[in-house]
């Protein structure tokens, strides 16, 4: 599903974010991506999303070479990926429901379908009762769960999550992980970037460890 | 082997008509909320657009009315033939009959020397001069008017009159009309030039307003792009916003131009009364008003298109 072939990313002379990184994530696989701050985790996520283009090597997602995509095809590529951001990135002038509906509106789903899916996604993260609330009225943990609902609402082929449980207590973290597990079981590939040792030890999945832009372990 | 492009999500497939309706309903909804969030700004911009559009529209109104009125004048040619003051009146009657037999649809009127003097006396400035004269120096005249707009007919009449031995001078009175028409053409050129300046100005004003709006939504646009929003998706609500500003400005301009036409009508009527003429100012037609609104709205849409495209490119998303 996701294939890194000797991928390098250089932001300038001596500023190498990734060096010859190679790994593969299969369909229906959940993989953790870990490493210290600045190790290159966010770069990996940004490259998969097509927000940046790798300086060397090949990055293939769903049999598509990302650097070959045109501007409009890149937009279609991003619609197949659900993203959870560490800083939530919610639109504060829209309700929780409207935030979750955003990927569906972009993909131009019929309104009736949008309403049905938004309610289902919010129900999954336990926030159906907050559908009409503005995001500002929610706690940081709740905002994180809104971000997760937004990432899964369009039933993407790939889910990328940057510290998805960072603001959640162990019980809610387990709850969110069970949501990801449900998606994994139906063939969605999930890459979770996390520092959370509890999360990594509690849920046994393959872990990619980055160190100064190099892949140190893949086990 | 990698594919060249990703597949389109199958969920998004729906009838083209409902898709278009949904797209534009969403964009219209966002435009309404954008105007609601800053009603004063939107109103002021619409007013600025209206004033800018009213300028060339008013010139157009003046030009159209003058053209209509001069068109009526142009339909009649006037030829004046002057004769010696001592020419007997019956000879002038003969000439008049001769003209009537040669040309159909003409009107010949005789202005005697006495009548000419009386008319000149009505003009106060000449009274002192005329009083100092011993006898009437004015010639007798025949004024020939033709209903045919053709200059050729007027020229034929002029030729017949010039062939008369008694005639002293023949004036084909179209020069002043030609001069006036030249002024009118100048007014048209001014209207065109002003229209170009106004269109340029509107592109800048609306472009700047929409550009600021895009700048304020930078974060939202970034998030939309991360979830696969195309440039067209990002652009659409701003295009509606620019189009709405232009349309609102166009509607206001129609009202302002109608008000200007009304005031002009009152002034022109008072002026025409002094000349014992009838001059009614006709406002812009329904079609011209609709065209003005559509043009203004299109300029709004076009300005928004350029402003959003430029901003998206500058964001590097």
XYZ file of C-alpha atoms in Angstrom:
536
model
C 0.000 0.000 0.000
C 2.803 2.423 0.991
C 6.316 1.882 -0.280
C 9.424 3.935 0.521
C 12.362 3.066 -1.747
C 15.606 4.740 -0.578
C 13.717 7.954 0.111
C 15.800 10.994 1.032
C 14.628 14.447 1.948
C 16.974 17.393 2.049
C 15.827 20.892 3.013
C 19.171 22.486 2.186
C 22.924 21.852 2.431
C 23.528 19.763 5.547
C 19.834 19.717 6.461
C 18.873 16.131 5.733
C 15.522 15.161 7.202
C 15.499 11.623 5.756
C 18.409 9.529 4.454
C 17.783 6.464 2.250
C 14.683 5.348 4.110
C 13.078 2.149 2.821
C 10.036 0.373 4.239
C 6.698 -0.966 3.166
C 3.273 -0.873 4.788
C 0.828 -3.468 3.524
C -2.902 -3.274 3.082
C -4.671 -3.729 6.426
C -1.508 -3.147 8.458
C -1.101 -0.832 11.447
C 2.435 0.452 11.899
C 3.908 2.748 14.552
C 6.493 5.339 13.600
C 8.644 6.495 16.475
C 11.833 8.411 17.144
C 13.023 11.482 18.988
C 11.810 14.950 18.169
C 13.235 16.020 14.774
C 13.982 12.411 13.755
C 11.916 12.816 10.579
C 8.503 11.424 11.597
C 6.546 14.456 10.388
C 8.528 14.494 7.136
C 7.467 10.892 6.460
C 3.818 11.845 6.975
C 4.126 14.994 4.837
C 5.769 13.029 2.006
C 3.011 10.398 2.005
C 0.401 13.155 1.924
C 2.218 14.810 -0.978
C 2.706 18.086 0.889
C 6.402 17.801 0.026
C 8.318 15.980 -2.688
C 11.229 13.738 -1.772
C 14.692 14.803 -2.935
C 15.721 11.240 -3.779
C 14.305 7.744 -4.104
C 10.756 6.648 -4.811
C 7.589 6.940 -2.786
C 4.678 4.856 -4.007
C 1.215 4.936 -2.425
C -1.465 2.610 -3.790
C 0.668 1.878 -6.849
C 1.009 5.590 -7.586
C 4.376 7.353 -7.661
C 3.699 10.555 -5.727
C 6.238 12.745 -7.516
C 4.594 11.977 -10.876
C 1.226 13.363 -9.813
C -0.145 16.560 -11.297
C -1.642 19.235 -9.016
C -5.212 17.992 -9.515
C -4.223 14.312 -9.177
C -2.412 15.177 -5.954
C -5.725 16.497 -4.609
C -7.423 13.187 -5.519
C -4.543 11.312 -3.840
C -5.000 13.275 -0.606
C -8.718 12.438 -0.537
C -7.793 8.781 -0.101
C -5.809 9.551 3.039
C -7.269 10.422 6.424
C -4.987 12.582 8.561
C -4.942 13.260 12.297
C -2.803 16.250 13.229
C -1.036 16.672 16.531
C -2.332 20.257 16.804
C -5.868 19.179 15.712
C -6.112 21.799 12.928
C -9.844 22.349 13.333
C -11.735 25.262 11.770
C -12.917 27.357 14.681
C -15.636 29.212 12.782
C -17.446 25.945 12.038
C -19.255 23.508 14.306
C -17.783 20.127 15.249
C -20.132 18.459 12.738
C -19.068 20.820 9.946
C -15.391 20.144 10.736
C -15.919 16.409 10.463
C -17.914 16.929 7.241
C -15.011 18.787 5.547
C -13.363 15.804 3.740
C -16.806 14.678 2.498
C -17.647 18.160 1.220
C -14.299 18.298 -0.567
C -15.027 14.909 -2.171
C -18.524 16.252 -3.020
C -20.603 13.610 -1.300
C -24.403 14.121 -1.398
C -25.644 16.114 1.613
C -27.741 13.255 3.005
C -24.734 10.941 2.934
C -22.578 13.642 4.569
C -24.992 13.981 7.506
C -25.244 10.216 7.980
C -21.476 9.660 7.912
C -20.660 12.620 10.149
C -23.005 11.313 12.831
C -21.555 7.794 12.513
C -17.966 9.081 12.795
C -18.769 11.284 15.801
C -20.557 8.349 17.432
C -17.417 6.210 16.984
C -15.308 8.712 18.963
C -18.079 9.322 21.532
C -18.816 12.920 20.574
C -22.184 12.689 18.839
C -23.715 14.948 21.498
C -21.184 17.682 20.595
C -22.077 17.798 16.876
C -23.433 21.353 16.981
C -20.791 22.745 19.361
C -17.987 25.049 18.232
C -14.570 23.346 18.671
C -13.498 26.047 21.153
C -16.025 24.693 23.658
C -14.284 21.298 23.666
C -11.301 20.148 25.740
C -8.006 19.417 23.985
C -8.685 15.674 24.193
C -12.134 16.123 22.697
C -10.706 18.252 19.894
C -8.248 15.453 19.197
C -11.153 13.005 18.899
C -12.931 15.385 16.486
C -9.741 15.327 14.391
C -9.831 11.506 14.442
C -13.516 11.471 13.414
C -12.622 13.822 10.521
C -9.785 11.509 9.444
C -11.957 8.397 9.273
C -15.234 9.893 8.029
C -14.465 9.425 4.327
C -13.395 5.792 4.939
C -9.936 6.373 3.453
C -7.534 3.695 2.208
C -4.734 5.103 4.362
C -4.822 6.811 7.765
C -1.879 8.894 8.960
C -1.939 9.981 12.589
C 0.558 12.306 14.249
C 0.459 11.740 18.028
C -3.267 10.850 17.971
C -3.382 9.927 21.662
C -1.120 12.713 22.898
C -3.869 14.512 24.796
C -5.917 11.513 25.827
C -6.004 9.466 29.039
C -5.201 5.703 28.806
C -8.887 4.736 28.641
C -9.635 7.131 25.761
C -6.370 6.148 24.053
C -7.490 2.521 24.116
C -10.855 3.607 22.765
C -9.249 5.493 19.867
C -6.913 2.596 19.134
C -9.933 0.297 18.896
C -11.375 2.673 16.254
C -8.121 2.399 14.290
C -8.188 -1.399 14.745
C -11.691 -1.526 13.238
C -10.426 0.300 10.153
C -7.332 -1.884 9.968
C -9.490 -5.016 10.018
C -11.332 -3.864 6.883
C -8.102 -3.329 4.930
C -7.099 0.245 5.786
C -3.356 0.861 6.183
C -2.533 2.969 9.232
C 0.671 4.748 10.160
C 0.767 6.253 13.645
C 3.619 8.568 14.581
C 3.949 8.558 18.345
C 6.244 9.102 21.323
C 3.760 7.422 23.604
C 5.649 4.413 25.113
C 2.468 3.221 26.815
C 0.714 3.088 23.462
C 3.645 1.323 21.775
C 3.955 -1.289 24.505
C 0.216 -1.823 24.964
C -0.569 -2.455 21.303
C 1.768 -4.876 19.595
C 2.353 -3.673 16.050
C 5.350 -3.285 13.797
C 7.359 -0.224 14.810
C 9.591 1.870 12.558
C 12.193 3.794 14.520
C 13.793 6.860 12.983
C 17.004 8.415 14.246
C 18.332 11.587 12.650
C 16.512 10.787 9.436
C 17.745 7.194 9.213
C 15.599 4.122 9.764
C 17.202 2.402 12.785
C 14.778 -0.457 13.251
C 11.822 -2.029 11.526
C 10.395 -4.645 13.838
C 4.535 -0.744 -12.069
C 3.139 2.397 -10.452
C -0.013 3.992 -11.893
C 0.167 7.498 -13.291
C -2.823 8.819 -11.339
C -5.049 7.893 -8.400
C -8.584 6.664 -9.004
C -11.521 8.989 -8.370
C -13.387 8.034 -5.167
C -16.465 6.124 -6.271
C -18.565 7.605 -3.447
C -18.479 10.986 -5.095
C -20.308 9.812 -8.208
C -23.726 11.473 -8.473
C -25.729 13.136 -11.204
C -23.995 16.102 -12.791
C -26.935 18.405 -12.197
C -27.247 17.612 -8.480
C -23.457 17.904 -8.151
C -23.436 21.360 -9.751
C -26.396 22.450 -7.627
C -24.721 21.191 -4.464
C -21.407 22.884 -5.336
C -23.012 26.245 -5.948
C -25.451 25.971 -3.041
C -22.454 25.358 -0.728
C -20.537 28.276 -2.240
C -23.613 30.555 -1.984
C -24.064 29.528 1.669
C -20.453 30.438 2.412
C -20.853 33.768 0.581
C -23.910 34.644 2.677
C -22.032 33.838 5.878
C -18.993 35.846 4.660
C -21.203 38.891 3.942
C -22.967 38.428 7.291
C -19.635 38.406 9.088
C -18.704 41.794 7.559
C -21.869 43.488 6.256
C -20.402 47.014 6.432
C -17.354 46.129 4.326
C -19.478 44.321 1.734
C -21.954 47.259 1.591
C -19.203 49.859 1.220
C -17.457 47.899 -1.520
C -20.779 47.461 -3.359
C -21.367 51.211 -3.087
C -17.888 51.984 -4.453
C -18.549 49.608 -7.366
C -21.948 51.261 -7.924
C -20.479 54.774 -8.055
C -17.723 53.625 -10.410
C -20.213 51.897 -12.745
C -22.618 54.865 -12.607
C -20.018 57.193 -14.185
C -19.815 55.541 -17.627
C -23.482 54.506 -17.393
C -24.496 58.168 -16.979
C -22.335 59.243 -19.905
C -23.939 56.456 -21.926
C -27.365 57.733 -20.908
C -26.492 61.280 -22.062
C -24.984 59.999 -25.305
C -27.988 57.770 -26.102
C -30.466 60.586 -25.456
C -28.507 63.071 -27.556
C -28.224 60.529 -30.347
C -31.974 59.919 -30.278
C -32.725 63.625 -30.304
C -30.149 64.517 -32.966
C -31.383 61.566 -34.992
C -34.757 63.313 -35.183
C -33.090 66.563 -36.256
C -30.993 64.762 -38.799
C -34.077 63.356 -40.459
C -34.929 66.816 -41.847
C -32.573 68.769 -44.055
C -32.909 72.493 -44.195
C -31.848 74.638 -47.186
C -32.043 78.425 -46.999
C -31.927 80.529 -50.175
C -31.461 84.320 -49.894
C -32.855 86.730 -52.478
C -32.501 90.489 -53.000
C -34.831 92.429 -50.745
C -36.558 94.097 -53.711
C -37.546 90.821 -55.430
C -41.336 90.747 -55.867
C -43.207 88.328 -53.673
C -45.007 86.706 -56.616
C -41.629 85.690 -58.097
C -40.798 83.957 -54.821
C -44.180 82.207 -54.956
C -43.345 81.005 -58.466
C -40.021 79.636 -57.258
C -41.801 77.928 -54.393
C -44.314 76.292 -56.754
C -41.487 75.273 -59.082
C -39.750 73.506 -56.213
C -42.993 71.781 -55.204
C -43.443 70.404 -58.711
C -39.879 69.080 -58.817
C -39.612 67.576 -55.331
C -42.144 65.541 -53.333
C -42.495 65.875 -49.546
C -40.883 69.251 -49.134
C -42.042 72.227 -47.164
C -41.184 75.710 -48.392
C -41.643 78.713 -46.179
C -41.151 82.340 -47.123
C -39.413 84.735 -44.778
C -39.977 88.292 -45.987
C -37.487 91.062 -45.249
C -39.969 92.554 -42.777
C -40.430 89.258 -40.989
C -36.649 88.695 -40.847
C -36.220 92.157 -39.321
C -38.959 91.480 -36.784
C -37.283 88.172 -35.800
C -33.931 89.902 -35.418
C -35.558 92.625 -33.340
C -36.604 89.968 -30.829
C -32.928 89.461 -30.053
C -32.257 92.343 -27.662
C -28.565 92.684 -28.505
C -29.271 93.719 -32.110
C -31.985 96.252 -31.319
C -29.718 99.295 -30.995
C -27.884 98.525 -34.247
C -31.107 97.922 -36.167
C -32.643 101.159 -34.844
C -29.682 103.131 -36.180
C -30.207 101.830 -39.744
C -32.210 103.882 -42.275
C -33.643 100.969 -44.190
C -34.032 97.205 -43.807
C -30.773 95.546 -45.028
C -32.009 91.986 -44.621
C -32.641 89.798 -47.643
C -35.815 87.812 -48.277
C -35.443 84.095 -47.862
C -37.029 80.810 -48.782
C -36.498 77.958 -46.312
C -36.894 74.509 -47.831
C -37.292 71.547 -45.487
C -37.341 67.994 -46.662
C -38.604 64.984 -44.737
C -36.147 62.757 -46.539
C -32.944 62.290 -44.545
C -30.992 61.921 -47.787
C -28.216 64.478 -48.240
C -28.394 63.827 -52.004
C -31.928 65.251 -52.180
C -30.802 68.300 -50.246
C -27.930 68.750 -52.668
C -30.332 68.522 -55.660
C -32.548 71.214 -54.163
C -29.469 73.334 -53.509
C -28.439 72.943 -57.189
C -31.874 73.965 -58.480
C -31.822 77.048 -56.264
C -28.282 77.989 -57.294
C -29.351 77.890 -60.946
C -31.876 80.640 -60.326
C -30.612 83.989 -61.556
C -32.153 85.936 -58.656
C -30.616 83.888 -55.858
C -27.808 85.547 -53.886
C -26.799 82.777 -51.498
C -27.850 79.190 -50.766
C -27.013 77.583 -47.429
C -27.314 73.887 -46.848
C -27.604 73.917 -43.097
C -25.997 70.651 -42.034
C -22.587 71.826 -40.885
C -23.657 72.579 -37.324
C -25.230 69.133 -37.143
C -22.037 67.536 -38.356
C -20.104 69.411 -35.689
C -22.538 68.300 -33.033
C -22.309 64.707 -34.219
C -18.509 64.998 -33.988
C -18.902 66.132 -30.353
C -21.186 63.194 -29.781
C -18.585 60.827 -31.174
C -16.084 62.404 -28.795
C -18.529 61.776 -25.933
C -18.781 58.134 -27.042
C -14.988 57.844 -27.079
C -14.860 59.375 -23.597
C -17.479 56.875 -22.419
C -15.431 53.988 -23.847
C -12.200 55.270 -22.284
C -13.904 55.816 -18.936
C -15.443 52.322 -19.134
C -11.979 50.799 -19.596
C -10.620 52.810 -16.640
C -13.613 51.816 -14.488
C -13.265 48.118 -15.433
C -9.559 48.293 -14.486
C -10.416 50.047 -11.227
C -13.123 47.516 -10.394
C -10.761 44.621 -11.066
C -8.333 46.163 -8.572
C -10.959 47.069 -5.930
C -12.754 43.712 -6.000
C -9.476 41.825 -6.410
C -8.060 43.560 -3.347
C -11.190 42.886 -1.252
C -11.339 39.225 -2.251
C -7.553 38.963 -1.787
C -7.878 40.169 1.825
C -10.672 37.704 2.380
C -8.465 34.873 1.035
C -5.602 36.011 3.278
C -7.914 35.813 6.321
C -8.856 32.263 5.341
C -5.274 31.115 4.790
C -5.401 28.543 7.586
C -8.707 27.139 6.391
C -7.380 26.894 2.826
C -4.283 25.048 4.070
C -6.450 22.501 5.887
C -8.758 22.105 2.876
C -5.744 21.453 0.633
C -4.431 18.834 3.068
C -7.729 16.975 2.775
C -7.604 17.000 -1.025
C -9.399 20.226 -1.902
C -8.622 21.270 -5.478
C -7.842 24.855 -6.488
C -11.343 25.024 -7.998
C -12.906 23.943 -4.678
C -10.944 26.616 -2.796
C -11.726 29.235 -5.434
C -15.480 28.613 -5.761
C -16.811 30.436 -2.652
C -14.542 33.411 -3.380
C -15.787 33.553 -6.979
C -19.352 33.673 -5.625
C -18.282 36.425 -3.220
C -16.722 38.533 -6.025
C -19.687 37.851 -8.324
C -22.133 38.895 -5.565
C -20.213 42.107 -4.825
C -20.217 42.955 -8.541
C -23.922 42.131 -8.954
C -24.883 44.189 -5.880
C -22.785 47.094 -7.214
C -24.447 46.713 -10.629
C -27.963 46.799 -9.133
C -27.090 49.910 -7.100
C -25.564 51.492 -10.222
C -28.849 50.888 -12.108
C -30.729 52.731 -9.345
C -28.189 55.580 -9.262
C -28.259 55.922 -13.067
C -32.080 55.970 -13.027
C -31.933 58.717 -10.370
C -29.419 60.672 -12.438
C -31.611 60.254 -15.552
C -34.614 61.565 -13.625
C -32.728 64.667 -12.450
C -31.303 65.197 -15.947
C -34.841 64.923 -17.366
C -36.085 67.719 -15.082
C -33.176 70.005 -16.048
C -33.423 69.183 -19.771
C -37.176 69.800 -19.785
C -36.680 73.263 -18.272
C -33.989 74.015 -20.874
C -36.110 72.712 -23.764
C -39.002 74.958 -22.695
C -36.784 77.986 -23.337
C -36.276 76.766 -26.907
C -39.970 75.876 -27.241
C -38.867 72.320 -27.911
C -39.844 69.003 -26.471
C -36.999 66.996 -24.976
C -37.746 63.961 -22.867
C -34.834 62.065 -21.263
C -35.292 58.338 -21.764
C -33.675 56.106 -19.136
C -31.666 52.962 -19.850
C -33.749 50.079 -21.183
C -34.485 46.884 -19.233
C -31.936 45.033 -21.388
C -29.270 47.693 -20.824
C -29.841 47.530 -17.059
C -29.596 43.718 -17.045
C -26.425 43.944 -19.172
C -24.935 46.446 -16.712
C -25.640 44.132 -13.738
C -24.259 41.082 -15.580
C -21.139 42.978 -16.685
C -20.509 44.258 -13.178
C -21.035 40.764 -11.731
C -18.719 39.231 -14.349
C -16.010 41.774 -13.525
C -16.466 40.794 -9.843
C -16.116 37.099 -10.689
C -13.080 37.713 -12.909
C -11.345 39.885 -10.300
C -11.998 37.214 -7.650
C -10.627 34.495 -9.942
C -7.326 36.303 -10.448
C -7.054 37.337 -6.788
C -7.647 33.799 -5.422
C -5.397 32.134 -7.989
C -2.585 34.574 -7.193
C -3.016 34.074 -3.438
C -3.156 30.265 -3.632
C 0.043 30.322 -5.690
C 1.698 32.634 -3.142
C 0.697 30.296 -0.282
C 2.622 27.528 -2.067
C -0.016 24.900 -1.232
